[in-house]
Coordinates of C-alpha atoms in Angstrom, one line a residue:
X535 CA 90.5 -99.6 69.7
X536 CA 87.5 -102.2 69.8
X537 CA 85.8 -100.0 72.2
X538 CA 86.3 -97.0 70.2
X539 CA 84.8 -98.6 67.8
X540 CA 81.7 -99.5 69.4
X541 CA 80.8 -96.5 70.6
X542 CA 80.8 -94.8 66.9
X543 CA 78.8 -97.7 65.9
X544 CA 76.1 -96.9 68.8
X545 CA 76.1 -93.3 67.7
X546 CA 77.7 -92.0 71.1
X547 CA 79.9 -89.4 71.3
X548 CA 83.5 -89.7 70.9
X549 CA 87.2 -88.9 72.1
X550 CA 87.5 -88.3 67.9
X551 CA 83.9 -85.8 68.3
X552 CA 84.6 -83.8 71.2
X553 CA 88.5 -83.5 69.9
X554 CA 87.0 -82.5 66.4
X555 CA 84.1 -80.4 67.9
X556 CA 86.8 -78.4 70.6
X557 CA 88.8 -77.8 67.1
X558 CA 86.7 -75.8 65.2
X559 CA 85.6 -74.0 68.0
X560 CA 89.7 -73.0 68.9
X561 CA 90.6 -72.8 65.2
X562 CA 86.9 -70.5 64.3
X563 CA 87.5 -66.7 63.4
X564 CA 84.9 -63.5 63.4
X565 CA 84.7 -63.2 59.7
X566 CA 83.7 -59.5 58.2
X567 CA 82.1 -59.3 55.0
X568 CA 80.7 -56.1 53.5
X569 CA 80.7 -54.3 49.8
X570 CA 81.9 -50.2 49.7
X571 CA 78.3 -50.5 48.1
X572 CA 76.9 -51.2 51.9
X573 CA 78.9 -49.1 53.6
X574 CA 78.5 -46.1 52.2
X575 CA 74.7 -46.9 52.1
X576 CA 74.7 -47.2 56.2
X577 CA 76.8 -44.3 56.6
X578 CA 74.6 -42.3 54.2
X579 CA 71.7 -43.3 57.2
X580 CA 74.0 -41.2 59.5
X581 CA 75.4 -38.3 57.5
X582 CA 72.5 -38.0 54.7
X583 CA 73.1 -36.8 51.7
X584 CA 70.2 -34.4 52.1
X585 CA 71.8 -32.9 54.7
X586 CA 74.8 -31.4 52.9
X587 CA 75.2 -28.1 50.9
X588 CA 74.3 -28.0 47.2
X589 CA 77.6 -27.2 46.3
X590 CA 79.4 -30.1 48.1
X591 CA 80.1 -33.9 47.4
X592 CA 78.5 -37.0 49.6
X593 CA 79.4 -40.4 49.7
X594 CA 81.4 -42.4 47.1
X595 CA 83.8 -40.2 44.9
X596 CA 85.4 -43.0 43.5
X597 CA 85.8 -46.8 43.5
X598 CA 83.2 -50.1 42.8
X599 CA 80.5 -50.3 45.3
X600 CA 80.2 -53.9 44.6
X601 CA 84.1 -54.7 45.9
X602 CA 84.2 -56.3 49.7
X603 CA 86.0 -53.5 52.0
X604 CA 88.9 -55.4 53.2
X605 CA 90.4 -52.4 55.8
X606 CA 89.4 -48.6 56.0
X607 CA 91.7 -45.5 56.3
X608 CA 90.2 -42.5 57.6
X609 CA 91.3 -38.8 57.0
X610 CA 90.9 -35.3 57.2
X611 CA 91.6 -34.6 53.2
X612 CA 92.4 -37.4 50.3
X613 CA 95.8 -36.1 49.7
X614 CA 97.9 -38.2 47.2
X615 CA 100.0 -38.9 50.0
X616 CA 96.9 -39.9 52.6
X617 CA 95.9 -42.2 49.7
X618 CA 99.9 -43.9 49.0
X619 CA 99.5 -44.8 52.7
X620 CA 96.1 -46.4 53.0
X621 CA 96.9 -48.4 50.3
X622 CA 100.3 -49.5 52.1
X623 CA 98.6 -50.3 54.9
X624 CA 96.6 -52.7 52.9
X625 CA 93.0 -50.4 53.0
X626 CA 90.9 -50.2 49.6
X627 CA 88.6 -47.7 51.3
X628 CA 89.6 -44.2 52.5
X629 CA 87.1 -41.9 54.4
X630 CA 87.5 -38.9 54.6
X631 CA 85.9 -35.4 55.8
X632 CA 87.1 -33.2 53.3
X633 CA 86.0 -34.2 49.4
X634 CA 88.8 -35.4 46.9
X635 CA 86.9 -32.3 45.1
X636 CA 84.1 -30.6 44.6
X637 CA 84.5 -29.2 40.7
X638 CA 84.7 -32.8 38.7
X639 CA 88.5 -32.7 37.3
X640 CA 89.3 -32.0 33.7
X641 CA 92.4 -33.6 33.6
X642 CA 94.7 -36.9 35.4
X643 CA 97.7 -36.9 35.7
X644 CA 100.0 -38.7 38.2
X645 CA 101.1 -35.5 40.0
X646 CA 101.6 -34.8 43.8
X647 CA 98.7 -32.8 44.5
X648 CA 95.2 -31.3 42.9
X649 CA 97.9 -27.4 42.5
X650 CA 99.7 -29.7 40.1
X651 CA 96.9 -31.8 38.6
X652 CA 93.1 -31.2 39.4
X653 CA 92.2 -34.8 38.8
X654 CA 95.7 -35.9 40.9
X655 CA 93.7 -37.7 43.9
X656 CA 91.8 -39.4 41.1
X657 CA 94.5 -40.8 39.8
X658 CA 96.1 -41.9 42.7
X659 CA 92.9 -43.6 43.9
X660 CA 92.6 -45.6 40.6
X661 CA 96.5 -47.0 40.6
X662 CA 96.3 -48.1 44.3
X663 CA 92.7 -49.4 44.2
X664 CA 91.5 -47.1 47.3
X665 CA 88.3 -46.0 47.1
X666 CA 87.6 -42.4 48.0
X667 CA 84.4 -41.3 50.2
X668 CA 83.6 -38.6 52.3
X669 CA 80.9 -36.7 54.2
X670 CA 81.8 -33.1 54.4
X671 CA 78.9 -31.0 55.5
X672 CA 77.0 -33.9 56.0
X673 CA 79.1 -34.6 58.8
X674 CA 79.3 -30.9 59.8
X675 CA 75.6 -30.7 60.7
X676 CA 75.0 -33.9 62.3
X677 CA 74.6 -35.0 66.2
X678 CA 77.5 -36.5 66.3
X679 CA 79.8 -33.6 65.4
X680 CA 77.7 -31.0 67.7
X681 CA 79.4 -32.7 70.3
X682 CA 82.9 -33.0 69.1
X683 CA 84.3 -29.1 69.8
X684 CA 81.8 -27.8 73.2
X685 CA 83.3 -31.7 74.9
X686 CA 87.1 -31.1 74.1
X687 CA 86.3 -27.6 75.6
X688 CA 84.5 -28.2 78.2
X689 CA 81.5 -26.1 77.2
X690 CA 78.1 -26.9 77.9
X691 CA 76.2 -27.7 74.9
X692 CA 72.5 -26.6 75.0
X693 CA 71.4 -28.5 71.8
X694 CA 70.7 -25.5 70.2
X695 CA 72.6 -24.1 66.9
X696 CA 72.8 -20.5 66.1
X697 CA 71.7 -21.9 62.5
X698 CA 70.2 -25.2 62.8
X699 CA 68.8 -27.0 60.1
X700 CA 65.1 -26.4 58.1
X701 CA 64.7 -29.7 58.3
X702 CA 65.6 -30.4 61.6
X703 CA 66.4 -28.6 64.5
X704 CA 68.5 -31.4 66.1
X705 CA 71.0 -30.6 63.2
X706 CA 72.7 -27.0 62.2
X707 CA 75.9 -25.2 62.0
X708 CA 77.3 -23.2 65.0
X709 CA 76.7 -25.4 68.5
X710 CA 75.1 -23.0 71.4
X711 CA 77.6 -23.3 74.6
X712 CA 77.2 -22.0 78.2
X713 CA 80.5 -21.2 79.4
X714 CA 81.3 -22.9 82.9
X715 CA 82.3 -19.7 85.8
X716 CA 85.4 -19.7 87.3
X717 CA 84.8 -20.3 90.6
X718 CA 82.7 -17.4 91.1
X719 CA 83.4 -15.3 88.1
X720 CA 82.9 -16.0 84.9
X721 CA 85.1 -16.8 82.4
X722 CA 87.9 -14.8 81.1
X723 CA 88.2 -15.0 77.0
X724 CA 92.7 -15.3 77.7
X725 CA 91.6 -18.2 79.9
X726 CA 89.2 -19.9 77.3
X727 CA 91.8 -19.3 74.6
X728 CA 94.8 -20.6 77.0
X729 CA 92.1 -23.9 77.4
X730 CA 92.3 -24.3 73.9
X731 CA 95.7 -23.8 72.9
X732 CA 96.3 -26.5 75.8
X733 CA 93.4 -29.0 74.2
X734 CA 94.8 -28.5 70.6
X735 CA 98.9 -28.0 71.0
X736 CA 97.7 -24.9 68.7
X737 CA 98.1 -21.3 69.9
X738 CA 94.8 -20.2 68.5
X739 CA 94.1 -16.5 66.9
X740 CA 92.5 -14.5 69.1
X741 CA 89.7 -11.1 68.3
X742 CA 88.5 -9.7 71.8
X743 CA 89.5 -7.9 75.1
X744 CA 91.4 -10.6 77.0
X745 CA 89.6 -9.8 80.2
X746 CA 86.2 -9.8 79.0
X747 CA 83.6 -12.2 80.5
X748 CA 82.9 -15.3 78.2
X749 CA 79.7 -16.6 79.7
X750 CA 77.9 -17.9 76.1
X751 CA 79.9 -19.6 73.3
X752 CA 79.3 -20.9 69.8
X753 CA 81.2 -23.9 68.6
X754 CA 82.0 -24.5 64.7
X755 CA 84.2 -26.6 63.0
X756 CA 86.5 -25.6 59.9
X757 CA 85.0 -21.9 57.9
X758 CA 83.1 -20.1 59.6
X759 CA 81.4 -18.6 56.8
X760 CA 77.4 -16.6 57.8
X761 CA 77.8 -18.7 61.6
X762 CA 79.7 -15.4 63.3
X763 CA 76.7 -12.9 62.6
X764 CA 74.3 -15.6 63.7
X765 CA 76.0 -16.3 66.6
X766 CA 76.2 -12.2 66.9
X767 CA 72.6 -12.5 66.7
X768 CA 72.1 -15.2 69.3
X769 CA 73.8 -13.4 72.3
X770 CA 76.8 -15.4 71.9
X771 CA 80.3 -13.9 73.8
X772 CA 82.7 -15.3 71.9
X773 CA 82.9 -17.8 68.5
X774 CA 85.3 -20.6 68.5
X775 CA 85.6 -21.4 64.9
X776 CA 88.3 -23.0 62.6
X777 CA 89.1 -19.9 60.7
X778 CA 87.3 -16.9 59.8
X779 CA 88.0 -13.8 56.8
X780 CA 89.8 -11.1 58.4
X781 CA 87.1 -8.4 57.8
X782 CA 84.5 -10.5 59.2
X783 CA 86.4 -11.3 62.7
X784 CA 87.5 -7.5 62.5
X785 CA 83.5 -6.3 62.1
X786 CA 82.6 -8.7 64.9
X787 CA 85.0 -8.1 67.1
X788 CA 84.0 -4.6 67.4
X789 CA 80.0 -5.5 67.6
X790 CA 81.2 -7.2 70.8
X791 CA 81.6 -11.4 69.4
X792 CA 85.1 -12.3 70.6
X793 CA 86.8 -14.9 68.0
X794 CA 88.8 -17.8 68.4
X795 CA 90.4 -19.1 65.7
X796 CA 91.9 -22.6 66.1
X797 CA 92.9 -23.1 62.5
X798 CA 91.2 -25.1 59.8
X799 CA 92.1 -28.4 60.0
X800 CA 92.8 -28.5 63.9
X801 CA 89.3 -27.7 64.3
X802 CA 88.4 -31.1 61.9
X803 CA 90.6 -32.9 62.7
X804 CA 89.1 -34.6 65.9
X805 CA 86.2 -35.4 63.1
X806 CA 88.4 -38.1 61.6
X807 CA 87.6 -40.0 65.1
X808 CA 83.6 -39.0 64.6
X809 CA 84.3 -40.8 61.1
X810 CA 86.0 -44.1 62.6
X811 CA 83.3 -44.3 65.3
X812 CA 80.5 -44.2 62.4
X813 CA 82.4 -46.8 60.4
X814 CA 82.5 -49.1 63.8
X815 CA 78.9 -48.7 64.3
X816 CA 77.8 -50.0 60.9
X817 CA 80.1 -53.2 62.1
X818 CA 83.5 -52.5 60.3
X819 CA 85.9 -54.3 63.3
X820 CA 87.7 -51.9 65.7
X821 CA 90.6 -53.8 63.9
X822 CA 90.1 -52.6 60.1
X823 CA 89.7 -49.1 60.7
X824 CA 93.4 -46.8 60.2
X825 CA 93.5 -43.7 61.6
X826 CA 96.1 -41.4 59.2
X827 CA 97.8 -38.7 60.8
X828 CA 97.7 -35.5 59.0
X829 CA 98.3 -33.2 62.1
X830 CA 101.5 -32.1 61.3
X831 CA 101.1 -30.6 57.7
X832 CA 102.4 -27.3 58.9
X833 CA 104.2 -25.7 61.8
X834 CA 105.0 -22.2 63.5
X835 CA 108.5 -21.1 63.6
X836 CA 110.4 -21.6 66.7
X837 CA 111.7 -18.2 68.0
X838 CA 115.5 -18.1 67.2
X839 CA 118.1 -15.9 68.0
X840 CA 119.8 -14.8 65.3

């Protein structure tokens, strides 16, 4: 003990520093401190609000930027249900790629859905204290999500949209795709569409001759919309959209544009992953992001024999 003591009156170190100083170092934890606020301000840097339709909604929908985000949940849509669960899991912060809405709500009400209640999400946002933000077309038009579709499909991306952007011609709807051969024929459009039922666990719609040569392809995510003439326009073989009006596949299918049609959501869904990936670059840990599933909100009938 007397030697002890002497060395803490000589200043030198001690058993009691280095046990104290190997401590803290054992016992210290990453902390992660940031407001809704500054999140939605650095993810505004990646999917600008500039960048989106007139029509649509960007950023926060609902909640107090100046609360600390203690866990995100990332979604396709802010259903009631999507929100129930991120609160549950103990996020205030859902993100999300479809808006809550786009028309503000007249009326709140504690209801299941907006069919019941426009304002419905709202609600449900306010009684579990999630905030609601999303990115929407945004996030359509961005680098990030050109390269979503052509990689799950193995499609050459050319960095070139069939309707890119005034403002930028890095950004646009409708992803320019070279096709790889087959060996040494080209693509087949049964074999592209047989690639992407396998990617997506989705047999996909399908407007075209099944044998005819795929060589150039545009990619888009969720509506189609004015992308299938342009990609008409652009030489394209085929489109591989979400969904498309049945007139318009019907018109382009006979101008010589095959159409896949993956469905809606299964085309945006793999967004909810460009989402997370934004969130963990503007330093929200690996461990406070929650993906929430909403793959399975409907089905096709099994065939039965009856």
């Amino acid at each position: 003990m007397g030697l002890f003591n002497k060395q803490e009156r000589a200043g030198a170190p001690t058993k009691r520093d280095a046990l104290s100083r190997r401590g803290s170092a054992e016992l210290a934890t990453k902390t992660f401190s940031v407001t809704i606020g500054a999140l939605e301000t650095a993810l505004l840097k990646e999917f600008p609000a500039a960048d989106a339709e007139p029509w649509d909604r960007t950023g926060l929908l609902v909640g107090e930027r100046a609360l600390p985000v203690t866990k995100v949940a990332v979604a396709l849509d802010a259903t009631v249900e999507a929100i129930a669960e991120a609160h549950a899991i103990g996020a205030n912060l859902l993100v999300t790629h479809h808006p809550a809405y786009l028309d503000a709500p007249g009326t709140f009400a504690p209801e299941a859905s907006a069919a019941a209640c426009p304002g419905a999400e709202v609600w449900a946002a306010i009684r579990h204290q999630v905030a609601l933000m999303d990115f929407h077309t945004a996030l359509d038009v961005s680098p990030r999500a050109a390269r979503v579709l052509p990689g799950m499909l193995g499609l050459k991306f050319t960095g070139k949209f069939a309707e890119p952007l005034a403002t930028s011609r890095r950004k646009g709807y409708g992803q320019l795709c070279e096709v790889p051969a087959n060996g040494e024929a080209p693509e087949t459009l049964s074999r592209l569409a047989a690639r992407a039922t396998a990617v997506f666990g989705r047999a996909p719609r399908v407007w075209g001759d099944p044998e005819a040569p795929v060589r150039r392809a545009v990619t888009c995510t969720g509506s189609a919309g004015d992308t299938g003439k342009a990609a008409l326009a652009a030489g394209a073989d085929v489109i591989i959209c979400g969904e498309m009006k049945y007139h318009s596949a019907l018109e382009l299918s006979q101008a010589g544009l095959a159409v896949i049609e993956l469905g809606h959501d299964v085309s945006e869904l793999p967004l909810a992953a460009v989402l997370a990936e934004a969130l963990m670059g503007a330093g929200v840990p690996d461990e406070r992001i929650v993906m929430i599933d909403q793959s399975e909100n409907w089905w096709y009938p099994e065939a039965v024999r009856v």
